[in-house]
């Protein structure tokens, strides 16, 4: 069911964003007087279509992983004399560039509108307050104190942990990071300098802030048993709901440490506090579906209300926040891509459609504003990706047009064909690599 939900959520995301992207091309083509043969969502066999009064066929095709706008073009077909002024190739370099750039531009506009709605409706969030600082970590060396709230990173305001994580990811390879913090609930801004010359982390295994030694405030996991699974090792050992679990030497047990020990598969010696008594228990994990389990759930204590917030603004401020968020994400995405090329960020962090599908599924289950926020994020990435100077993408077409504008004549078809093949090979290689990374994460 989870797979099906993710798949449907992914198809909706791709369908909406491709429609937006292709509509950008379509709208610009119409504005420039170019005849459009077909506006298709999806590739392959046409499943449904209709024509408008201009003769444009609007179609839904069998493969819902893309789309296209087919325009009248003398390079691809015989064009009657009376229709030549309506062909794509007959337009000026600036007009053709406008048609090409309108696709990515539409994705950025969609992101702005989506964030406008999100910030207008309001999205629940957690204040970026630090609960603990790991001893001897980069954050500890910078003398960052627990119960501090992060206000800004290198001058950029940080309203939530998501923004902090993205900003920090772009700092890989830097010598220093400047954090503006204040004691939580007070207005005493302090500047802290993090020495990150030797800092590195794996985004698949930890967040950027945790790699610095920062642990955010979060809901508590208490080692009081809230559930015992029937016929599980815990039930067989005699553990009951309400039991408090401690280590063999009667020390506090943290849930993540308990899980780590269970996954080793070895029997655990525990102290159980039960109604004033301290009892000795042996708990032997069992292997199920490739993981060791014991069949208990801890007690989850929700995050205190004082740390909760809602990012919500009036309509004008929400629109500006949408513009600001889209611009910030665009710049951060470009910087992260730069880190991939310089080697500061490993190519193993590149994600593909499977990761996007999982993100779509998770965000859609959490709530509509989270799903819309996720769509905005992917729309920004789609817009930037299409501006890459690869011949098969919009950015590659813009490079050819720039060369034509400089030379005064189009780039030869042979050169374009060679470039298209090389670009297609590079894009396919990146796609396969991203898919491979996705499978490794499953």
CSV table of C-alpha atoms in Angstrom, one decimal, residues 74-370:
chain,number,residue,atom,x,y,z
A,74,UNK,CA,10.7,23.9,-41.1
A,75,UNK,CA,13.6,21.8,-39.9
A,76,UNK,CA,11.4,18.9,-39.1
A,77,UNK,CA,8.6,19.1,-41.7
A,78,UNK,CA,7.5,20.6,-45.0
A,79,UNK,CA,5.8,23.9,-44.2
A,80,UNK,CA,3.4,25.5,-46.7
A,81,UNK,CA,4.4,29.0,-47.8
A,82,UNK,CA,1.5,30.7,-46.0
A,83,UNK,CA,2.3,29.1,-42.7
A,84,UNK,CA,6.1,29.8,-42.7
A,85,UNK,CA,5.7,33.0,-40.6
A,86,UNK,CA,4.2,30.8,-37.9
A,87,UNK,CA,7.1,28.4,-37.8
A,88,UNK,CA,9.5,28.3,-34.8
A,89,UNK,CA,12.6,28.6,-36.9
A,90,UNK,CA,11.3,31.8,-38.6
A,91,UNK,CA,11.3,33.8,-35.4
A,92,UNK,CA,14.1,35.9,-34.1
A,93,UNK,CA,16.8,34.6,-31.7
A,94,UNK,CA,15.2,36.5,-28.8
A,95,UNK,CA,11.7,35.2,-29.5
A,96,UNK,CA,13.0,31.6,-29.7
A,97,UNK,CA,15.0,32.1,-26.5
A,98,UNK,CA,11.8,33.4,-24.8
A,99,UNK,CA,9.9,30.3,-25.8
A,100,UNK,CA,12.7,28.1,-24.5
A,101,UNK,CA,13.2,29.9,-21.2
A,102,UNK,CA,9.5,30.1,-20.5
A,103,UNK,CA,9.4,26.4,-19.5
A,104,UNK,CA,11.8,26.7,-16.5
A,105,UNK,CA,10.4,30.2,-15.7
A,106,UNK,CA,7.0,28.6,-15.3
A,107,UNK,CA,8.4,26.1,-12.8
A,108,UNK,CA,9.8,29.0,-10.7
A,109,UNK,CA,6.5,30.8,-10.9
A,110,UNK,CA,4.7,27.6,-9.8
A,111,UNK,CA,7.1,27.4,-6.8
A,112,UNK,CA,6.4,31.0,-5.8
A,113,UNK,CA,2.6,30.4,-6.0
A,114,UNK,CA,2.9,27.1,-4.1
A,115,UNK,CA,4.9,28.7,-1.3
A,116,UNK,CA,2.5,31.6,-1.3
A,117,UNK,CA,-0.4,29.2,-0.5
A,118,UNK,CA,1.7,27.3,2.0
A,119,UNK,CA,2.7,30.4,4.0
A,120,UNK,CA,-0.7,31.9,3.6
A,121,UNK,CA,-2.4,28.8,5.0
A,122,UNK,CA,0.4,28.2,7.5
A,123,UNK,CA,2.8,25.3,8.0
A,124,UNK,CA,3.6,23.8,11.4
A,125,UNK,CA,7.2,23.9,12.3
A,126,UNK,CA,9.7,23.6,15.1
A,127,UNK,CA,11.8,26.5,16.4
A,128,UNK,CA,15.5,25.9,15.8
A,129,UNK,CA,16.4,25.5,19.5
A,130,UNK,CA,19.4,23.4,20.4
A,131,UNK,CA,18.8,20.8,23.1
A,132,UNK,CA,22.2,19.3,23.4
A,133,UNK,CA,25.7,19.9,22.0
A,134,UNK,CA,27.9,16.8,21.6
A,135,UNK,CA,31.2,17.1,23.6
A,136,UNK,CA,34.3,17.8,21.6
A,137,UNK,CA,32.2,18.5,18.5
A,138,UNK,CA,32.7,21.5,16.2
A,139,UNK,CA,29.7,23.2,17.8
A,140,UNK,CA,31.2,22.5,21.3
A,141,UNK,CA,34.6,24.0,20.2
A,142,UNK,CA,32.7,27.1,19.1
A,143,UNK,CA,31.2,27.3,22.6
A,144,UNK,CA,27.6,27.0,21.5
A,145,UNK,CA,25.5,26.4,24.5
A,146,UNK,CA,22.4,24.1,24.9
A,147,UNK,CA,19.0,25.9,24.9
A,148,UNK,CA,20.3,28.4,22.3
A,149,UNK,CA,18.1,29.3,19.3
A,150,UNK,CA,19.8,29.7,15.9
A,151,UNK,CA,18.8,33.0,14.3
A,152,UNK,CA,20.9,33.1,11.2
A,153,UNK,CA,23.7,31.4,9.3
A,154,UNK,CA,26.2,33.7,7.6
A,155,UNK,CA,23.6,36.4,7.8
A,156,UNK,CA,20.7,34.4,6.3
A,157,UNK,CA,17.8,34.1,8.7
A,158,UNK,CA,16.8,30.6,9.8
A,159,UNK,CA,13.1,30.1,10.7
A,160,UNK,CA,13.3,26.3,11.0
A,161,UNK,CA,15.6,23.3,10.9
A,162,UNK,CA,14.9,22.6,7.3
A,163,UNK,CA,16.4,25.9,6.3
A,164,UNK,CA,19.3,25.3,8.6
A,165,UNK,CA,20.1,21.9,7.1
A,166,UNK,CA,19.9,23.2,3.5
A,167,UNK,CA,22.1,26.2,4.3
A,168,UNK,CA,24.7,24.1,6.1
A,169,UNK,CA,24.9,21.7,3.2
A,170,UNK,CA,26.1,24.5,1.0
A,171,UNK,CA,28.9,25.3,3.4
A,172,UNK,CA,30.9,22.1,2.8
A,173,UNK,CA,34.4,23.0,1.7
A,174,UNK,CA,34.3,26.4,3.5
A,175,UNK,CA,36.8,27.3,6.2
A,176,UNK,CA,34.3,28.9,8.6
A,177,UNK,CA,30.5,29.2,9.3
A,178,UNK,CA,29.1,32.2,11.2
A,179,UNK,CA,26.1,31.4,13.4
A,180,UNK,CA,24.0,34.0,15.1
A,181,UNK,CA,22.4,32.5,18.2
A,182,UNK,CA,20.5,33.7,21.3
A,183,UNK,CA,19.5,32.0,24.6
A,184,UNK,CA,16.0,30.7,23.9
A,185,UNK,CA,13.3,33.1,24.9
A,186,UNK,CA,15.7,36.1,25.1
A,187,UNK,CA,17.0,38.7,22.7
A,188,UNK,CA,20.7,38.6,23.2
A,189,UNK,CA,22.2,37.8,19.7
A,190,UNK,CA,25.7,36.3,19.9
A,191,UNK,CA,28.0,35.5,17.0
A,192,UNK,CA,29.7,32.1,17.0
A,193,UNK,CA,32.3,31.0,14.5
A,194,UNK,CA,32.4,27.3,13.5
A,195,UNK,CA,35.7,26.0,12.2
A,196,UNK,CA,34.6,23.6,9.4
A,197,UNK,CA,37.9,23.3,7.5
A,198,UNK,CA,37.9,19.5,8.1
A,199,UNK,CA,34.1,19.0,8.3
A,200,UNK,CA,32.4,16.4,6.2
A,201,UNK,CA,29.2,14.3,6.6
A,202,UNK,CA,27.0,11.8,4.7
A,203,UNK,CA,23.5,13.3,4.1
A,204,UNK,CA,22.0,9.8,3.8
A,205,UNK,CA,23.1,9.0,7.4
A,206,UNK,CA,22.9,12.2,9.3
A,207,UNK,CA,21.8,15.8,9.0
A,208,UNK,CA,24.3,18.7,8.5
A,209,UNK,CA,23.6,20.1,12.0
A,210,UNK,CA,24.0,16.7,13.8
A,211,UNK,CA,27.4,16.3,12.0
A,212,UNK,CA,28.4,19.6,13.7
A,213,UNK,CA,27.4,18.1,17.1
A,214,UNK,CA,24.0,19.9,17.4
A,215,UNK,CA,20.9,18.1,18.6
A,216,UNK,CA,17.6,19.9,18.2
A,217,UNK,CA,14.8,19.9,20.7
A,218,UNK,CA,12.4,17.2,19.9
A,219,UNK,CA,9.7,15.0,21.4
A,220,UNK,CA,11.1,12.7,24.1
A,221,UNK,CA,11.3,8.9,23.8
A,222,UNK,CA,11.0,7.4,27.3
A,223,UNK,CA,12.0,3.9,28.1
A,224,UNK,CA,8.6,3.1,29.6
A,225,UNK,CA,6.9,0.2,27.6
A,226,UNK,CA,3.7,1.4,25.9
A,227,UNK,CA,3.0,-1.8,23.9
A,228,UNK,CA,4.1,-5.4,23.9
A,229,UNK,CA,3.5,-7.4,20.7
A,230,UNK,CA,1.7,-10.7,21.1
A,231,UNK,CA,4.1,-13.8,20.9
A,232,UNK,CA,7.1,-11.5,20.7
A,233,UNK,CA,10.4,-12.1,22.6
A,234,UNK,CA,9.3,-9.4,25.1
A,235,UNK,CA,6.0,-11.1,25.9
A,236,UNK,CA,7.8,-14.5,26.2
A,237,UNK,CA,10.3,-12.9,28.6
A,238,UNK,CA,7.4,-11.5,30.8
A,239,UNK,CA,7.8,-7.8,30.0
A,240,UNK,CA,4.6,-5.8,30.6
A,241,UNK,CA,3.1,-2.4,29.6
A,242,UNK,CA,4.3,0.2,32.1
A,243,UNK,CA,7.7,-1.5,32.7
A,244,UNK,CA,10.6,0.9,32.8
A,245,UNK,CA,13.7,-0.4,31.1
A,246,UNK,CA,17.3,0.2,32.4
A,247,UNK,CA,20.7,-1.2,31.6
A,248,UNK,CA,22.1,-4.3,33.3
A,249,UNK,CA,23.9,-2.0,35.8
A,250,UNK,CA,20.7,0.0,36.4
A,251,UNK,CA,21.7,3.0,34.4
A,252,UNK,CA,19.3,5.1,32.1
A,253,UNK,CA,18.8,3.5,28.7
A,254,UNK,CA,18.2,5.6,25.6
A,255,UNK,CA,16.0,4.3,22.9
A,256,UNK,CA,18.5,4.7,20.1
A,257,UNK,CA,21.1,2.8,22.1
A,258,UNK,CA,18.6,0.1,23.0
A,259,UNK,CA,17.7,-0.3,19.3
A,260,UNK,CA,21.4,-0.5,18.3
A,261,UNK,CA,22.0,-3.3,20.8
A,262,UNK,CA,18.9,-5.2,19.7
A,263,UNK,CA,20.2,-5.1,16.1
A,264,UNK,CA,23.3,-6.9,17.1
A,265,UNK,CA,21.1,-9.9,17.8
A,266,UNK,CA,22.7,-10.8,21.1
A,267,UNK,CA,20.6,-11.5,24.3
A,268,UNK,CA,20.2,-8.4,26.4
A,269,UNK,CA,20.5,-8.3,30.2
A,270,UNK,CA,18.1,-5.6,31.6
A,271,UNK,CA,16.8,-4.1,34.8
A,272,UNK,CA,13.1,-3.6,34.8
A,273,UNK,CA,11.5,-1.1,37.3
A,274,UNK,CA,7.9,-2.3,38.0
A,275,UNK,CA,5.7,-0.7,40.6
A,276,UNK,CA,8.6,0.0,43.0
A,277,UNK,CA,10.4,-3.3,42.3
A,278,UNK,CA,13.7,-3.8,40.4
A,279,UNK,CA,13.7,-7.1,38.4
A,280,UNK,CA,16.3,-8.8,36.3
A,281,UNK,CA,15.4,-9.8,32.7
A,282,UNK,CA,17.0,-11.6,29.8
A,283,UNK,CA,15.7,-10.5,26.4
A,284,UNK,CA,16.7,-12.5,23.3
A,285,UNK,CA,16.0,-10.7,19.9
A,286,UNK,CA,14.4,-12.7,17.0
A,287,UNK,CA,15.2,-12.2,13.3
A,288,UNK,CA,12.2,-11.1,11.3
A,289,UNK,CA,12.4,-9.8,7.7
A,290,UNK,CA,16.1,-9.2,7.9
A,291,UNK,CA,15.9,-7.2,11.2
A,292,UNK,CA,16.2,-8.2,14.8
A,293,UNK,CA,13.1,-7.4,16.9
A,294,UNK,CA,12.0,-7.8,20.5
A,295,UNK,CA,8.3,-6.6,20.1
A,296,UNK,CA,8.1,-3.5,22.4
A,297,UNK,CA,7.3,0.2,21.8
A,298,UNK,CA,8.6,3.0,24.1
A,299,UNK,CA,6.5,5.9,25.3
A,300,UNK,CA,6.6,9.0,23.1
A,301,UNK,CA,6.3,12.4,24.8
A,302,UNK,CA,5.3,15.1,22.4
A,303,UNK,CA,7.4,18.2,21.9
A,304,UNK,CA,6.6,21.0,24.4
A,305,UNK,CA,4.3,23.7,23.0
A,306,UNK,CA,6.9,26.4,23.6
A,307,UNK,CA,9.1,25.0,20.9
A,308,UNK,CA,6.3,24.7,18.3
A,309,UNK,CA,5.6,27.5,15.8
A,310,UNK,CA,3.6,28.0,12.6
A,311,UNK,CA,5.1,29.8,9.6
A,312,UNK,CA,2.1,31.8,8.6
A,313,UNK,CA,1.8,35.3,7.1
A,314,UNK,CA,-0.8,37.7,5.7
A,315,UNK,CA,-1.4,37.5,1.9
A,316,UNK,CA,1.2,40.1,0.9
A,317,UNK,CA,3.9,38.9,3.3
A,318,UNK,CA,3.2,35.3,2.3
A,319,UNK,CA,3.7,36.2,-1.4
A,320,UNK,CA,7.0,37.9,-0.6
A,321,UNK,CA,8.0,34.9,1.5
A,322,UNK,CA,7.2,32.7,-1.5
A,323,UNK,CA,9.5,34.7,-3.7
A,324,UNK,CA,12.2,34.7,-1.1
A,325,UNK,CA,11.9,31.0,-0.5
A,326,UNK,CA,12.0,30.2,-4.2
A,327,UNK,CA,15.1,32.4,-4.7
A,328,UNK,CA,16.8,31.0,-1.7
A,329,UNK,CA,16.1,27.4,-2.8
A,330,UNK,CA,17.3,28.2,-6.4
A,331,UNK,CA,20.6,29.6,-5.1
A,332,UNK,CA,21.1,26.8,-2.6
A,333,UNK,CA,20.5,24.2,-5.4
A,334,UNK,CA,23.0,25.9,-7.6
A,335,UNK,CA,25.6,25.9,-4.8
A,336,UNK,CA,25.0,22.2,-4.0
A,337,UNK,CA,25.4,21.3,-7.7
A,338,UNK,CA,28.7,23.3,-7.6
A,339,UNK,CA,29.8,21.3,-4.6
A,340,UNK,CA,29.1,18.1,-6.5
A,341,UNK,CA,31.4,19.2,-9.3
A,342,UNK,CA,34.2,20.4,-7.0
A,343,UNK,CA,34.0,17.1,-5.0
A,344,UNK,CA,33.1,18.8,-1.7
A,345,UNK,CA,29.8,16.8,-1.9
A,346,UNK,CA,29.9,13.2,-3.1
A,347,UNK,CA,28.0,12.1,-6.2
A,348,UNK,CA,26.7,9.3,-4.0
A,349,UNK,CA,24.3,11.9,-2.7
A,350,UNK,CA,22.6,12.4,-6.1
A,351,UNK,CA,19.0,11.3,-5.9
A,352,UNK,CA,16.7,10.0,-8.6
A,353,UNK,CA,13.0,9.2,-9.2
A,354,UNK,CA,12.8,6.6,-6.5
A,355,UNK,CA,13.9,9.0,-3.8
A,356,UNK,CA,11.5,11.6,-5.3
A,357,UNK,CA,8.6,9.1,-5.2
A,358,UNK,CA,9.4,8.3,-1.6
A,359,UNK,CA,9.5,12.0,-0.7
A,360,UNK,CA,6.2,12.5,-2.5
A,361,UNK,CA,4.6,9.6,-0.6
A,362,UNK,CA,5.8,10.8,2.8
A,363,UNK,CA,4.9,14.4,2.3
A,364,UNK,CA,1.4,13.6,0.9
A,365,UNK,CA,0.7,11.4,4.0
A,366,UNK,CA,1.7,14.2,6.4
A,367,UNK,CA,-0.6,16.8,4.9
A,368,UNK,CA,-1.5,18.9,1.9
A,369,UNK,CA,0.7,21.9,2.9
A,370,UNK,CA,3.8,19.6,3.2
